[in-house]
Amino acid sequence: MSAIRVDAKVVMLGKESVGKTSLVERYVHNRFLVGPYQNTIGAAFVAKPIQIGEKVVTLGVWDTAGSERYEAMSRIYYRGARAAIVCYDLTDSSSFQRARFWVKELQNCEEHCKIYLCGTKGDLIEGDRSVRQIDYHDAQDFAEEIGAQHFETSSKTGKNVDELFYKVAEDYNNSAFQYMTEETGVDLGQKKDSYFYSCCHNN
Amino acid sequence: MTLAAGALTTQTNPLNRVLDLHRRYYYYKRTHLTSSIMSQRTERRGIHVDQSDLLCKKGCGYYGNAAWQGLCSKCWREEYQRVRQKQIQDDWALAEKLQREEDAAYASSHGAQTQPHGQSSAPHPGHASLGPFSKFEEKKTNEKTRKVTTVKKFFSPSSRTPPKKETQEGKTPSPSISRHSSFETDQVSRDFVDFLKNLQRPGREIHKQCRAFIVNMSSKKDLSAEELSECVQDFYQNMADRLMSHFKGSSESVEQVMDQVEKYIMTRLYKGVFCPETSDDERKDLATQNRIRALHWVTIQMLCVSMDEEIPEVSENVVKAITDVIEMDSKRVPRDKLACITRCSKHIFSAIRITKNEPASADDFLPALIYIVLKANPPRLQSNIQYITRFCNPSRLMTGEDGYYFTNLCCATAFIEKLDAQSLNLSPEEFERYMSGQASPRLHSSEGDWALAGSAPDATAVATTNPVLVQLNQNLELLSGLISKQERVTEAAQSLQADLLSWPQSVEREVHGVLEKYPLEVAPRTVSAIDANNVDNDNLPPPLTPQVFAG
Ligand SMILES: Nc1nc2c(ncn2[C@@H]2O[C@H](COP(=O)(O)OP(=O)(O)O)[C@@H](O)[C@H]2O)c(=O)[nH]1
Ligand SMILES: [Mg+2]
């Protein structure tokens, strides 16, 4: 039936139209679409195997509906995620505030979820420095503070996109072995959530 | 309705609810609910139905239900438990038979080999004990635990003699049992054994442990839904861990076996653990169902769904999606239910792709799924979501594509529960009017106008040109004509009723009048004995007298 076996769940979070869908689209299909009403492109769920050394890690990337009317439901989406790519638009400071909000949510609710902070639309600031609203170092400081990786990407040019996802897969691969050994010693009290962190004991 | 809206808006998401359940579930008296619905119904129609027609056939005083063969839900459950008990015995018998066949097969292929014994330690009170497959021989000495030996005797090849004692243990005489469902379970058992045969010795062990687990679970009917879920999840986890070490970390093989294990176990356990009495799933099902009914007026435009149902291919896919999500309720195995959701989702994706001429994204998909759920009103939606959450093999549910679609279904359900004016871009007044049925969005906003806020002149212009809309308007006129006719009929009926009520009074009045006018005067002369006039006829035969006959 649904063929691809997925190792880890990666969820895309961020304010509407920061470019989550574009990022997934660029990564999976290696393309970028522009146009007046092109805020909805690509697929909602994608699974792509990545070669990490001798191993193959398959990330299942979950895109989320951006519209605010569904925001209350986002929690359902990031349950059990091993990684979250929290996006903000480099040219929109309000989107960075939103990113902080998501980071706080994740820290409170999903302790096993690794956070990747991602500034999008890098091509726009390359053309015109003045449109940048989020300073690289401010974002970098914030990332260090929360123990997250930080990337600035462009879905238009493809800059840093593959690197971002490769890093996610690599980190997962490194942590997977460690996590599995931890897992066997897990206490019964934790088992209640087995539904939510199951992805970890199938490799 | 207010019940559904009020009670559910507080819990935003079904998964949260699942987690919270074990803390705050309460026993809901479903009989209460059924009876109140019944009485409501009869009142509304103003039809008198003999109360005894509605009561449970067992005579317990609660209301019965046709779906439960005229019993109330409690008596139905008791009745059903008895049937199930019998089924378990049948299962035993079958398992025994299959085991013997299997043993024979092994005996012929393996000759005189050491017999495997795999029970590693005393069973955990809640869970069937599992032994690592790779260490059968070493564990041989450990098998002293009583509880397991009964189970084991069945399955270990050494006990070729028919185990009479054990089969009698569980027997409670229960006549008149239907066996129609056992065909499916038999088939599943056979498939399971066939599948395990390929795995050789570990296969026997898996079978043994699954059997033991099912028997173990059948003795735990009183557990809460969350506890049942925990038992099953623990079993999955233990099984997966054992398999993992057996297959040396090949997750493909583990998952393959786990799928079969889930199918086998959940086919057996389904009836007892789907929408269990100890949960309030049934109440939620009713609430959601009513909620979706009350939202019948929500249009595809309000949800901003990019599916154009006027394209035949799109509407075909919409119909298929609806069928798939409804079909979910008919499946027993969590994974089969999930597959229905996935199929439904794929049809939605097709519908969007055809409409938009480009692949759909999450922004298109979720609203479309909400629309499909509203249109389908899938039976026992909450029960199904809970059942999948509780009993599905978690690795599938969590990460893969199926999990993504399932999560979206949970979201769609949560959205529908807490849907308000804002979520449809309506004013609160509009929302209220649609909800109460005072207005219908179809009456004053044009169907053909895809933009939500079509101004009035535009709407009428479109309405006169588009044949579909002309037809629609005609139908609406017809309907409003029917409404006024119906009102007239109702009025007439009411006056007739009033007439009927006053009729006995007027008759009584008339009778009184007549009695007053012509009072009854008893004339003293009238000795009105019939025989008085027949003095001459003495030779008539004597009157008949009743005779008594013995016997
Ligand atoms: N120039 C530029 N535009 C982008 C980039 N990523 C996204 N966009 C545009 O931003 C808008 C929103 O993108 P989308 O991926 O739909 O955002 P989402 O709501 O987060 O999924 C679209 O019009 C995209 O074309 C980028 O890297 N560079
Ligand atoms: Mg998007």
CSV table of C-alpha atoms and ligand atoms in Angstrom, one decimal, chain A residues 16-17 19-22 39-41 63-67, chain B residues 361-363, ligand 2:
chain,number,residue,atom,x,y,z
A,16,GLU,CA,1.7,31.8,6.7
A,17,SER,CA,3.6,32.5,3.5
A,19,GLY,CA,7.9,29.9,2.3
A,20,LYS,CA,7.4,26.5,4.0
A,21,THR,CA,5.8,24.8,1.1
A,22,SER,CA,8.3,26.3,-1.3
A,39,ASN,CA,1.4,30.3,-2.3
A,40,THR,CA,0.1,26.8,-2.7
A,41,ILE,CA,2.4,24.6,-4.5
A,63,ASP,CA,3.9,20.5,5.6
A,64,THR,CA,1.3,22.3,7.5
A,65,ALA,CA,-1.7,24.4,6.4
A,66,GLY,CA,-0.6,28.0,6.8
A,67,SER,CA,-3.9,29.7,7.2
B,361,SER,CA,-0.3,21.4,-0.9
B,362,ALA,CA,-1.3,21.3,2.8
B,363,ASP,CA,-3.1,24.5,2.4
C,2,MG,MG,2.2,26.3,2.5
